[in-house]
Amino acid sequence: MAIKNGSDTTEARRSPLDHIMGLIELGELRPGSRLTEVDLAQRLGISRTPVREALHRLHAMGLAEHGPQRGLIVAHMSYDQLRQLFAVREGLEGMATRLAAEHASRAEVSLLREMVEGDREIRDPVKLFERNKSLHRLIVQASHNQFMIEALGNLRVHLSLLPGSTYANEERIIAAQQEHEEIVDAIAKGDGDRAERAARQHILSGYRVRLKMMTERDQT
């Protein structure tokens, strides 16, 4: 559907690159999806030239790759890229969580507690996956560091290239809940050291599950 002028002026001001990255993050463009200038120009309601420029940047960022046929597709995540991605994510999210422990407002802490308490009653992997993303976004926002927020925002788009969800694993659901509670408790108590350690451990645990998922996928 084309982007039109009107009440949603904020949406209309987004660059073509931001639009396409948003479609990738939302799962509307999955790894392997073709990225054609004509289709995307029609979808965004703009000319092909800015779309072409956006696709060049997507390719440079590693979010697009050359497909088996002519043209670009949404990139697939390789084993080595997964390792690199989670190494960066561990460091950034660890620091963001430390900053959240130091700067989160009472309202942010209260909302974080509500979110982890609400998760205890949920076992639907899809709902938990979406709530997990919301929780991590709120923690990053609570860091009140714009550079950190932007860096992890870009990282989230790369994470969207990963197929499936770690919440398909029942053991991971239980472990992630415990890890989230530890993180939020540390933030609430203003303990930056503990918050960063808990966040780093949480990311490492998720990486191990992702690594197992990728290994099993490659063996099929």
mmCIF file with all atom_site columns, C-alpha atoms in Angstrom:
data_model
loop_
_atom_site.group_PDB
_atom_site.id
_atom_site.type_symbol
_atom_site.label_atom_id
_atom_site.label_alt_id
_atom_site.label_comp_id
_atom_site.label_asym_id
_atom_site.label_entity_id
_atom_site.label_seq_id
_atom_site.pdbx_PDB_ins_code
_atom_site.Cartn_x
_atom_site.Cartn_y
_atom_site.Cartn_z
_atom_site.occupancy
_atom_site.B_iso_or_equiv
_atom_site.pdbx_formal_charge
_atom_site.auth_seq_id
_atom_site.auth_comp_id
_atom_site.auth_asym_id
_atom_site.auth_atom_id
_atom_site.pdbx_PDB_model_num
ATOM 1   C CA . MET A 1 1   ? 0.000  0.000   0.000   1.00 0.00 ? 1   MET A CA 1
ATOM 2   C CA . ALA A 1 2   ? 1.423  3.381   -0.948  1.00 0.00 ? 2   ALA A CA 1
ATOM 3   C CA . ILE A 1 3   ? 2.362  5.916   1.691   1.00 0.00 ? 3   ILE A CA 1
ATOM 4   C CA . LYS A 1 4   ? 0.052  8.932   1.294   1.00 0.00 ? 4   LYS A CA 1
ATOM 5   C CA . ASN A 1 5   ? 0.179  12.491  2.507   1.00 0.00 ? 5   ASN A CA 1
ATOM 6   C CA . GLY A 1 6   ? -2.290 13.252  5.234   1.00 0.00 ? 6   GLY A CA 1
ATOM 7   C CA . SER A 1 7   ? -2.602 12.879  8.964   1.00 0.00 ? 7   SER A CA 1
ATOM 8   C CA . ASP A 1 8   ? 0.322  10.466  9.341   1.00 0.00 ? 8   ASP A CA 1
ATOM 9   C CA . THR A 1 9   ? 3.005  13.052  8.594   1.00 0.00 ? 9   THR A CA 1
ATOM 10  C CA . THR A 1 10  ? 5.602  11.346  10.778  1.00 0.00 ? 10  THR A CA 1
ATOM 11  C CA . GLU A 1 11  ? 5.271  8.137   8.780   1.00 0.00 ? 11  GLU A CA 1
ATOM 12  C CA . ALA A 1 12  ? 5.463  10.063  5.534   1.00 0.00 ? 12  ALA A CA 1
ATOM 13  C CA . ARG A 1 13  ? 8.710  11.742  6.594   1.00 0.00 ? 13  ARG A CA 1
ATOM 14  C CA . ARG A 1 14  ? 10.507 8.435   7.057   1.00 0.00 ? 14  ARG A CA 1
ATOM 15  C CA . SER A 1 15  ? 13.209 7.775   4.486   1.00 0.00 ? 15  SER A CA 1
ATOM 16  C CA . PRO A 1 16  ? 12.838 4.903   1.988   1.00 0.00 ? 16  PRO A CA 1
ATOM 17  C CA . LEU A 1 17  ? 15.651 3.125   3.828   1.00 0.00 ? 17  LEU A CA 1
ATOM 18  C CA . ASP A 1 18  ? 13.800 3.416   7.152   1.00 0.00 ? 18  ASP A CA 1
ATOM 19  C CA . HIS A 1 19  ? 10.604 2.178   5.507   1.00 0.00 ? 19  HIS A CA 1
ATOM 20  C CA . ILE A 1 20  ? 12.281 -0.922  4.078   1.00 0.00 ? 20  ILE A CA 1
ATOM 21  C CA . MET A 1 21  ? 14.154 -1.650  7.300   1.00 0.00 ? 21  MET A CA 1
ATOM 22  C CA . GLY A 1 22  ? 10.849 -1.361  9.120   1.00 0.00 ? 22  GLY A CA 1
ATOM 23  C CA . LEU A 1 23  ? 9.256  -3.892  6.777   1.00 0.00 ? 23  LEU A CA 1
ATOM 24  C CA . ILE A 1 24  ? 12.140 -6.278  7.462   1.00 0.00 ? 24  ILE A CA 1
ATOM 25  C CA . GLU A 1 25  ? 11.856 -5.823  11.234  1.00 0.00 ? 25  GLU A CA 1
ATOM 26  C CA . LEU A 1 26  ? 8.091  -6.404  11.128  1.00 0.00 ? 26  LEU A CA 1
ATOM 27  C CA . GLY A 1 27  ? 8.614  -9.613  9.177   1.00 0.00 ? 27  GLY A CA 1
ATOM 28  C CA . GLU A 1 28  ? 6.759  -8.353  6.118   1.00 0.00 ? 28  GLU A CA 1
ATOM 29  C CA . LEU A 1 29  ? 9.983  -8.840  4.167   1.00 0.00 ? 29  LEU A CA 1
ATOM 30  C CA . ARG A 1 30  ? 11.597 -12.092 5.277   1.00 0.00 ? 30  ARG A CA 1
ATOM 31  C CA . PRO A 1 31  ? 15.071 -13.452 4.419   1.00 0.00 ? 31  PRO A CA 1
ATOM 32  C CA . GLY A 1 32  ? 14.986 -14.525 0.786   1.00 0.00 ? 32  GLY A CA 1
ATOM 33  C CA . SER A 1 33  ? 12.270 -12.024 -0.199  1.00 0.00 ? 33  SER A CA 1
ATOM 34  C CA . ARG A 1 34  ? 13.014 -10.250 -3.478  1.00 0.00 ? 34  ARG A CA 1
ATOM 35  C CA . LEU A 1 35  ? 13.748 -6.531  -3.287  1.00 0.00 ? 35  LEU A CA 1
ATOM 36  C CA . THR A 1 36  ? 12.752 -4.909  -6.560  1.00 0.00 ? 36  THR A CA 1
ATOM 37  C CA . GLU A 1 37  ? 12.751 -1.190  -7.269  1.00 0.00 ? 37  GLU A CA 1
ATOM 38  C CA . VAL A 1 38  ? 9.370  -1.274  -9.007  1.00 0.00 ? 38  VAL A CA 1
ATOM 39  C CA . ASP A 1 39  ? 7.526  -3.171  -6.260  1.00 0.00 ? 39  ASP A CA 1
ATOM 40  C CA . LEU A 1 40  ? 9.013  -1.143  -3.427  1.00 0.00 ? 40  LEU A CA 1
ATOM 41  C CA . ALA A 1 41  ? 8.457  2.172   -5.214  1.00 0.00 ? 41  ALA A CA 1
ATOM 42  C CA . GLN A 1 42  ? 4.778  1.293   -5.660  1.00 0.00 ? 42  GLN A CA 1
ATOM 43  C CA . ARG A 1 43  ? 4.500  0.108   -2.079  1.00 0.00 ? 43  ARG A CA 1
ATOM 44  C CA . LEU A 1 44  ? 6.018  3.298   -0.680  1.00 0.00 ? 44  LEU A CA 1
ATOM 45  C CA . GLY A 1 45  ? 4.384  5.628   -3.184  1.00 0.00 ? 45  GLY A CA 1
ATOM 46  C CA . ILE A 1 46  ? 7.656  7.164   -4.355  1.00 0.00 ? 46  ILE A CA 1
ATOM 47  C CA . SER A 1 47  ? 9.887  7.133   -7.438  1.00 0.00 ? 47  SER A CA 1
ATOM 48  C CA . ARG A 1 48  ? 12.400 4.384   -8.158  1.00 0.00 ? 48  ARG A CA 1
ATOM 49  C CA . THR A 1 49  ? 15.500 6.558   -7.683  1.00 0.00 ? 49  THR A CA 1
ATOM 50  C CA . PRO A 1 50  ? 15.343 6.879   -3.867  1.00 0.00 ? 50  PRO A CA 1
ATOM 51  C CA . VAL A 1 51  ? 14.433 3.187   -3.644  1.00 0.00 ? 51  VAL A CA 1
ATOM 52  C CA . ARG A 1 52  ? 17.501 2.309   -5.699  1.00 0.00 ? 52  ARG A CA 1
ATOM 53  C CA . GLU A 1 53  ? 19.668 4.344   -3.338  1.00 0.00 ? 53  GLU A CA 1
ATOM 54  C CA . ALA A 1 54  ? 18.061 2.663   -0.305  1.00 0.00 ? 54  ALA A CA 1
ATOM 55  C CA . LEU A 1 55  ? 18.736 -0.784  -1.756  1.00 0.00 ? 55  LEU A CA 1
ATOM 56  C CA . HIS A 1 56  ? 22.400 0.102   -2.280  1.00 0.00 ? 56  HIS A CA 1
ATOM 57  C CA . ARG A 1 57  ? 22.620 1.089   1.379   1.00 0.00 ? 57  ARG A CA 1
ATOM 58  C CA . LEU A 1 58  ? 20.806 -2.064  2.510   1.00 0.00 ? 58  LEU A CA 1
ATOM 59  C CA . HIS A 1 59  ? 23.359 -4.115  0.599   1.00 0.00 ? 59  HIS A CA 1
ATOM 60  C CA . ALA A 1 60  ? 26.245 -2.179  2.161   1.00 0.00 ? 60  ALA A CA 1
ATOM 61  C CA . MET A 1 61  ? 24.732 -2.768  5.621   1.00 0.00 ? 61  MET A CA 1
ATOM 62  C CA . GLY A 1 62  ? 24.490 -6.511  5.021   1.00 0.00 ? 62  GLY A CA 1
ATOM 63  C CA . LEU A 1 63  ? 20.695 -6.532  5.087   1.00 0.00 ? 63  LEU A CA 1
ATOM 64  C CA . ALA A 1 64  ? 20.426 -7.394  1.385   1.00 0.00 ? 64  ALA A CA 1
ATOM 65  C CA . GLU A 1 65  ? 22.377 -9.817  -0.770  1.00 0.00 ? 65  GLU A CA 1
ATOM 66  C CA . HIS A 1 66  ? 22.420 -10.933 -4.375  1.00 0.00 ? 66  HIS A CA 1
ATOM 67  C CA . GLY A 1 67  ? 19.911 -13.691 -5.003  1.00 0.00 ? 67  GLY A CA 1
ATOM 68  C CA . PRO A 1 68  ? 20.232 -16.795 -7.171  1.00 0.00 ? 68  PRO A CA 1
ATOM 69  C CA . GLN A 1 69  ? 18.581 -14.812 -9.939  1.00 0.00 ? 69  GLN A CA 1
ATOM 70  C CA . ARG A 1 70  ? 19.252 -11.238 -10.941 1.00 0.00 ? 70  ARG A CA 1
ATOM 71  C CA . GLY A 1 71  ? 18.570 -8.676  -8.232  1.00 0.00 ? 71  GLY A CA 1
ATOM 72  C CA . LEU A 1 72  ? 18.717 -8.358  -4.470  1.00 0.00 ? 72  LEU A CA 1
ATOM 73  C CA . ILE A 1 73  ? 16.952 -10.318 -1.756  1.00 0.00 ? 73  ILE A CA 1
ATOM 74  C CA . VAL A 1 74  ? 16.659 -9.841  1.999   1.00 0.00 ? 74  VAL A CA 1
ATOM 75  C CA . ALA A 1 75  ? 19.844 -11.365 3.403   1.00 0.00 ? 75  ALA A CA 1
ATOM 76  C CA . HIS A 1 76  ? 20.145 -14.666 5.257   1.00 0.00 ? 76  HIS A CA 1
ATOM 77  C CA . MET A 1 77  ? 22.165 -14.782 8.468   1.00 0.00 ? 77  MET A CA 1
ATOM 78  C CA . SER A 1 78  ? 25.328 -16.916 8.321   1.00 0.00 ? 78  SER A CA 1
ATOM 79  C CA . TYR A 1 79  ? 26.911 -18.803 11.208  1.00 0.00 ? 79  TYR A CA 1
ATOM 80  C CA . ASP A 1 80  ? 29.772 -16.307 11.446  1.00 0.00 ? 80  ASP A CA 1
ATOM 81  C CA . GLN A 1 81  ? 27.433 -13.311 11.237  1.00 0.00 ? 81  GLN A CA 1
ATOM 82  C CA . LEU A 1 82  ? 25.364 -14.783 14.075  1.00 0.00 ? 82  LEU A CA 1
ATOM 83  C CA . ARG A 1 83  ? 28.474 -14.958 16.253  1.00 0.00 ? 83  ARG A CA 1
ATOM 84  C CA . GLN A 1 84  ? 29.473 -11.394 15.407  1.00 0.00 ? 84  GLN A CA 1
ATOM 85  C CA . LEU A 1 85  ? 25.965 -10.064 15.909  1.00 0.00 ? 85  LEU A CA 1
ATOM 86  C CA . PHE A 1 86  ? 25.561 -11.540 19.376  1.00 0.00 ? 86  PHE A CA 1
ATOM 87  C CA . ALA A 1 87  ? 29.039 -10.429 20.435  1.00 0.00 ? 87  ALA A CA 1
ATOM 88  C CA . VAL A 1 88  ? 28.048 -6.838  19.674  1.00 0.00 ? 88  VAL A CA 1
ATOM 89  C CA . ARG A 1 89  ? 24.583 -7.302  21.151  1.00 0.00 ? 89  ARG A CA 1
ATOM 90  C CA . GLU A 1 90  ? 25.996 -8.629  24.415  1.00 0.00 ? 90  GLU A CA 1
ATOM 91  C CA . GLY A 1 91  ? 28.181 -5.564  24.860  1.00 0.00 ? 91  GLY A CA 1
ATOM 92  C CA . LEU A 1 92  ? 25.582 -2.997  23.836  1.00 0.00 ? 92  LEU A CA 1
ATOM 93  C CA . GLU A 1 93  ? 22.659 -4.467  25.754  1.00 0.00 ? 93  GLU A CA 1
ATOM 94  C CA . GLY A 1 94  ? 24.853 -4.979  28.802  1.00 0.00 ? 94  GLY A CA 1
ATOM 95  C CA . MET A 1 95  ? 25.792 -1.303  28.781  1.00 0.00 ? 95  MET A CA 1
ATOM 96  C CA . ALA A 1 96  ? 22.234 -0.185  28.004  1.00 0.00 ? 96  ALA A CA 1
ATOM 97  C CA . THR A 1 97  ? 20.938 -2.182  30.969  1.00 0.00 ? 97  THR A CA 1
ATOM 98  C CA . ARG A 1 98  ? 23.592 -0.671  33.251  1.00 0.00 ? 98  ARG A CA 1
ATOM 99  C CA . LEU A 1 99  ? 22.510 2.788   32.119  1.00 0.00 ? 99  LEU A CA 1
ATOM 100 C CA . ALA A 1 100 ? 18.859 1.878   32.688  1.00 0.00 ? 100 ALA A CA 1
ATOM 101 C CA . ALA A 1 101 ? 19.697 0.920   36.270  1.00 0.00 ? 101 ALA A CA 1
ATOM 102 C CA . GLU A 1 102 ? 21.275 4.341   36.707  1.00 0.00 ? 102 GLU A CA 1
ATOM 103 C CA . HIS A 1 103 ? 18.722 6.496   34.878  1.00 0.00 ? 103 HIS A CA 1
ATOM 104 C CA . ALA A 1 104 ? 15.331 4.725   34.621  1.00 0.00 ? 104 ALA A CA 1
ATOM 105 C CA . SER A 1 105 ? 12.406 6.731   35.961  1.00 0.00 ? 105 SER A CA 1
ATOM 106 C CA . ARG A 1 106 ? 9.968  5.341   38.511  1.00 0.00 ? 106 ARG A CA 1
ATOM 107 C CA . ALA A 1 107 ? 7.347  5.017   35.789  1.00 0.00 ? 107 ALA A CA 1
ATOM 108 C CA . GLU A 1 108 ? 9.732  3.027   33.579  1.00 0.00 ? 108 GLU A CA 1
ATOM 109 C CA . VAL A 1 109 ? 10.684 0.719   36.435  1.00 0.00 ? 109 VAL A CA 1
ATOM 110 C CA . SER A 1 110 ? 7.017  0.179   37.293  1.00 0.00 ? 110 SER A CA 1
ATOM 111 C CA . LEU A 1 111 ? 6.198  -0.692  33.690  1.00 0.00 ? 111 LEU A CA 1
ATOM 112 C CA . LEU A 1 112 ? 9.140  -3.099  33.452  1.00 0.00 ? 112 LEU A CA 1
ATOM 113 C CA . ARG A 1 113 ? 7.921  -4.892  36.578  1.00 0.00 ? 113 ARG A CA 1
ATOM 114 C CA . GLU A 1 114 ? 4.394  -5.113  35.168  1.00 0.00 ? 114 GLU A CA 1
ATOM 115 C CA . MET A 1 115 ? 5.711  -6.584  31.936  1.00 0.00 ? 115 MET A CA 1
ATOM 116 C CA . VAL A 1 116 ? 7.755  -9.375  33.533  1.00 0.00 ? 116 VAL A CA 1
ATOM 117 C CA . GLU A 1 117 ? 4.956  -10.184 35.979  1.00 0.00 ? 117 GLU A CA 1
ATOM 118 C CA . GLY A 1 118 ? 2.471  -10.398 33.099  1.00 0.00 ? 118 GLY A CA 1
ATOM 119 C CA . ASP A 1 119 ? 4.737  -12.767 31.188  1.00 0.00 ? 119 ASP A CA 1
ATOM 120 C CA . ARG A 1 120 ? 4.429  -15.387 33.936  1.00 0.00 ? 120 ARG A CA 1
ATOM 121 C CA . GLU A 1 121 ? 0.894  -16.208 32.818  1.00 0.00 ? 121 GLU A CA 1
ATOM 122 C CA . ILE A 1 122 ? 1.700  -16.477 29.104  1.00 0.00 ? 122 ILE A CA 1
ATOM 123 C CA . ARG A 1 123 ? 2.908  -19.564 27.257  1.00 0.00 ? 123 ARG A CA 1
ATOM 124 C CA . ASP A 1 124 ? 2.056  -18.587 23.679  1.00 0.00 ? 124 ASP A CA 1
ATOM 125 C CA . PRO A 1 125 ? 5.467  -18.404 21.916  1.00 0.00 ? 125 PRO A CA 1
ATOM 126 C CA . VAL A 1 126 ? 4.298  -15.734 19.461  1.00 0.00 ? 126 VAL A CA 1
ATOM 127 C CA . LYS A 1 127 ? 2.989  -13.441 22.196  1.00 0.00 ? 127 LYS A CA 1
ATOM 128 C CA . LEU A 1 128 ? 6.100  -13.969 24.309  1.00 0.00 ? 128 LEU A CA 1
ATOM 129 C CA . PHE A 1 129 ? 8.335  -13.215 21.333  1.00 0.00 ? 129 PHE A CA 1
ATOM 130 C CA . GLU A 1 130 ? 6.600  -9.874  20.770  1.00 0.00 ? 130 GLU A CA 1
ATOM 131 C CA . ARG A 1 131 ? 6.555  -9.038  24.477  1.00 0.00 ? 131 ARG A CA 1
ATOM 132 C CA . ASN A 1 132 ? 10.251 -9.885  24.696  1.00 0.00 ? 132 ASN A CA 1
ATOM 133 C CA . LYS A 1 133 ? 11.013 -7.340  21.979  1.00 0.00 ? 133 LYS A CA 1
ATOM 134 C CA . SER A 1 134 ? 8.921  -4.729  23.788  1.00 0.00 ? 134 SER A CA 1
ATOM 135 C CA . LEU A 1 135 ? 10.700 -5.392  27.078  1.00 0.00 ? 135 LEU A CA 1
ATOM 136 C CA . HIS A 1 136 ? 14.129 -5.042  25.511  1.00 0.00 ? 136 HIS A CA 1
ATOM 137 C CA . ARG A 1 137 ? 13.085 -1.836  23.732  1.00 0.00 ? 137 ARG A CA 1
ATOM 138 C CA . LEU A 1 138 ? 11.838 -0.325  26.998  1.00 0.00 ? 138 LEU A CA 1
ATOM 139 C CA . ILE A 1 139 ? 15.078 -1.189  28.793  1.00 0.00 ? 139 ILE A CA 1
ATOM 140 C CA . VAL A 1 140 ? 17.058 0.489   26.043  1.00 0.00 ? 140 VAL A CA 1
ATOM 141 C CA . GLN A 1 141 ? 14.772 3.545   26.142  1.00 0.00 ? 141 GLN A CA 1
ATOM 142 C CA . ALA A 1 142 ? 15.270 3.661   29.919  1.00 0.00 ? 142 ALA A CA 1
ATOM 143 C CA . SER A 1 143 ? 19.009 4.075   29.357  1.00 0.00 ? 143 SER A CA 1
ATOM 144 C CA . HIS A 1 144 ? 18.194 7.642   28.260  1.00 0.00 ? 144 HIS A CA 1
ATOM 145 C CA . ASN A 1 145 ? 21.190 7.545   25.930  1.00 0.00 ? 145 ASN A CA 1
ATOM 146 C CA . GLN A 1 146 ? 20.268 8.487   22.373  1.00 0.00 ? 146 GLN A CA 1
ATOM 147 C CA . PHE A 1 147 ? 23.375 6.950   20.819  1.00 0.00 ? 147 PHE A CA 1
ATOM 148 C CA . MET A 1 148 ? 22.673 3.637   22.554  1.00 0.00 ? 148 MET A CA 1
ATOM 149 C CA . ILE A 1 149 ? 19.031 3.752   21.486  1.00 0.00 ? 149 ILE A CA 1
ATOM 150 C CA . GLU A 1 150 ? 19.987 4.329   17.837  1.00 0.00 ? 150 GLU A CA 1
ATOM 151 C CA . ALA A 1 151 ? 22.714 1.660   17.840  1.00 0.00 ? 151 ALA A CA 1
ATOM 152 C CA . LEU A 1 152 ? 20.449 -1.022  19.259  1.00 0.00 ? 152 LEU A CA 1
ATOM 153 C CA . GLY A 1 153 ? 17.607 0.074   16.989  1.00 0.00 ? 153 GLY A CA 1
ATOM 154 C CA . ASN A 1 154 ? 19.797 -0.714  13.987  1.00 0.00 ? 154 ASN A CA 1
ATOM 155 C CA . LEU A 1 155 ? 20.892 -3.980  15.571  1.00 0.00 ? 155 LEU A CA 1
ATOM 156 C CA . ARG A 1 156 ? 17.261 -5.076  15.985  1.00 0.00 ? 156 ARG A CA 1
ATOM 157 C CA . VAL A 1 157 ? 16.773 -4.957  12.239  1.00 0.00 ? 157 VAL A CA 1
ATOM 158 C CA . HIS A 1 158 ? 19.661 -7.390  11.770  1.00 0.00 ? 158 HIS A CA 1
ATOM 159 C CA . LEU A 1 159 ? 18.173 -9.634  14.464  1.00 0.00 ? 159 LEU A CA 1
ATOM 160 C CA . SER A 1 160 ? 14.979 -9.782  12.404  1.00 0.00 ? 160 SER A CA 1
ATOM 161 C CA . LEU A 1 161 ? 16.922 -11.730 9.765   1.00 0.00 ? 161 LEU A CA 1
ATOM 162 C CA . LEU A 1 162 ? 16.995 -14.699 12.143  1.00 0.00 ? 162 LEU A CA 1
ATOM 163 C CA . PRO A 1 163 ? 14.312 -17.285 11.352  1.00 0.00 ? 163 PRO A CA 1
ATOM 164 C CA . GLY A 1 164 ? 11.912 -18.601 13.956  1.00 0.00 ? 164 GLY A CA 1
ATOM 165 C CA . SER A 1 165 ? 11.893 -17.766 17.649  1.00 0.00 ? 165 SER A CA 1
ATOM 166 C CA . THR A 1 166 ? 13.802 -19.086 20.666  1.00 0.00 ? 166 THR A CA 1
ATOM 167 C CA . TYR A 1 167 ? 10.425 -19.111 22.432  1.00 0.00 ? 167 TYR A CA 1
ATOM 168 C CA . ALA A 1 168 ? 9.481  -22.224 20.479  1.00 0.00 ? 168 ALA A CA 1
ATOM 169 C CA . ASN A 1 169 ? 11.597 -23.979 23.122  1.00 0.00 ? 169 ASN A CA 1
ATOM 170 C CA . GLU A 1 170 ? 9.727  -24.506 26.411  1.00 0.00 ? 170 GLU A CA 1
ATOM 171 C CA . GLU A 1 171 ? 12.934 -24.568 28.431  1.00 0.00 ? 171 GLU A CA 1
ATOM 172 C CA . ARG A 1 172 ? 13.932 -21.243 26.924  1.00 0.00 ? 172 ARG A CA 1
ATOM 173 C CA . ILE A 1 173 ? 10.582 -19.719 27.911  1.00 0.00 ? 173 ILE A CA 1
ATOM 174 C CA . ILE A 1 174 ? 11.217 -20.598 31.559  1.00 0.00 ? 174 ILE A CA 1
ATOM 175 C CA . ALA A 1 175 ? 14.866 -19.529 31.504  1.00 0.00 ? 175 ALA A CA 1
ATOM 176 C CA . ALA A 1 176 ? 14.158 -16.240 29.733  1.00 0.00 ? 176 ALA A CA 1
ATOM 177 C CA . GLN A 1 177 ? 11.455 -15.366 32.269  1.00 0.00 ? 177 GLN A CA 1
ATOM 178 C CA . GLN A 1 178 ? 13.879 -15.906 35.145  1.00 0.00 ? 178 GLN A CA 1
ATOM 179 C CA . GLU A 1 179 ? 16.566 -13.894 33.374  1.00 0.00 ? 179 GLU A CA 1
ATOM 180 C CA . HIS A 1 180 ? 14.167 -11.025 32.678  1.00 0.00 ? 180 HIS A CA 1
ATOM 181 C CA . GLU A 1 181 ? 13.106 -10.931 36.327  1.00 0.00 ? 181 GLU A CA 1
ATOM 182 C CA . GLU A 1 182 ? 16.740 -10.781 37.440  1.00 0.00 ? 182 GLU A CA 1
ATOM 183 C CA . ILE A 1 183 ? 17.465 -7.942  35.010  1.00 0.00 ? 183 ILE A CA 1
ATOM 184 C CA . VAL A 1 184 ? 14.429 -5.889  36.013  1.00 0.00 ? 184 VAL A CA 1
ATOM 185 C CA . ASP A 1 185 ? 15.049 -6.418  39.722  1.00 0.00 ? 185 ASP A CA 1
ATOM 186 C CA . ALA A 1 186 ? 18.612 -5.137  39.318  1.00 0.00 ? 186 ALA A CA 1
ATOM 187 C CA . ILE A 1 187 ? 17.366 -2.096  37.374  1.00 0.00 ? 187 ILE A CA 1
ATOM 188 C CA . ALA A 1 188 ? 14.728 -1.384  40.018  1.00 0.00 ? 188 ALA A CA 1
ATOM 189 C CA . LYS A 1 189 ? 17.375 -1.448  42.750  1.00 0.00 ? 189 LYS A CA 1
ATOM 190 C CA . GLY A 1 190 ? 19.727 0.784   40.779  1.00 0.00 ? 190 GLY A CA 1
ATOM 191 C CA . ASP A 1 191 ? 22.467 -1.865  40.751  1.00 0.00 ? 191 ASP A CA 1
ATOM 192 C CA . GLY A 1 192 ? 24.314 -1.198  37.491  1.00 0.00 ? 192 GLY A CA 1
ATOM 193 C CA . ASP A 1 193 ? 26.942 -3.931  37.929  1.00 0.00 ? 193 ASP A CA 1
ATOM 194 C CA . ARG A 1 194 ? 24.347 -6.616  38.589  1.00 0.00 ? 194 ARG A CA 1
ATOM 195 C CA . ALA A 1 195 ? 22.081 -5.350  35.805  1.00 0.00 ? 195 ALA A CA 1
ATOM 196 C CA . GLU A 1 196 ? 24.868 -5.482  33.232  1.00 0.00 ? 196 GLU A CA 1
ATOM 197 C CA . ARG A 1 197 ? 25.964 -8.984  34.309  1.00 0.00 ? 197 ARG A CA 1
ATOM 198 C CA . ALA A 1 198 ? 22.385 -10.254 34.137  1.00 0.00 ? 198 ALA A CA 1
ATOM 199 C CA . ALA A 1 199 ? 21.827 -8.710  30.702  1.00 0.00 ? 199 ALA A CA 1
ATOM 200 C CA . ARG A 1 200 ? 25.045 -10.159 29.302  1.00 0.00 ? 200 ARG A CA 1
ATOM 201 C CA . GLN A 1 201 ? 24.152 -13.603 30.648  1.00 0.00 ? 201 GLN A CA 1
ATOM 202 C CA . HIS A 1 202 ? 20.684 -13.296 29.118  1.00 0.00 ? 202 HIS A CA 1
ATOM 203 C CA . ILE A 1 203 ? 22.107 -12.497 25.681  1.00 0.00 ? 203 ILE A CA 1
ATOM 204 C CA . LEU A 1 204 ? 24.632 -15.336 25.926  1.00 0.00 ? 204 LEU A CA 1
ATOM 205 C CA . SER A 1 205 ? 21.865 -17.784 26.844  1.00 0.00 ? 205 SER A CA 1
ATOM 206 C CA . GLY A 1 206 ? 19.829 -16.642 23.845  1.00 0.00 ? 206 GLY A CA 1
ATOM 207 C CA . TYR A 1 207 ? 22.866 -16.988 21.607  1.00 0.00 ? 207 TYR A CA 1
ATOM 208 C CA . ARG A 1 208 ? 23.364 -20.610 22.648  1.00 0.00 ? 208 ARG A CA 1
ATOM 209 C CA . VAL A 1 209 ? 19.746 -21.398 21.765  1.00 0.00 ? 209 VAL A CA 1
ATOM 210 C CA . ARG A 1 210 ? 20.060 -19.578 18.431  1.00 0.00 ? 210 ARG A CA 1
ATOM 211 C CA . LEU A 1 211 ? 23.277 -21.432 17.662  1.00 0.00 ? 211 LEU A CA 1
ATOM 212 C CA . LYS A 1 212 ? 21.573 -24.748 18.327  1.00 0.00 ? 212 LYS A CA 1
ATOM 213 C CA . MET A 1 213 ? 18.634 -23.754 16.114  1.00 0.00 ? 213 MET A CA 1
ATOM 214 C CA . MET A 1 214 ? 20.950 -22.796 13.250  1.00 0.00 ? 214 MET A CA 1
ATOM 215 C CA . THR A 1 215 ? 22.974 -26.010 13.602  1.00 0.00 ? 215 THR A CA 1
ATOM 216 C CA . GLU A 1 216 ? 19.843 -28.160 13.540  1.00 0.00 ? 216 GLU A CA 1
ATOM 217 C CA . ARG A 1 217 ? 18.520 -26.230 10.527  1.00 0.00 ? 217 ARG A CA 1
ATOM 218 C CA . ASP A 1 218 ? 21.743 -26.767 8.581   1.00 0.00 ? 218 ASP A CA 1
ATOM 219 C CA . GLN A 1 219 ? 21.632 -30.501 9.314   1.00 0.00 ? 219 GLN A CA 1
ATOM 220 C CA . THR A 1 220 ? 18.167 -30.956 7.794   1.00 0.00 ? 220 THR A CA 1
#
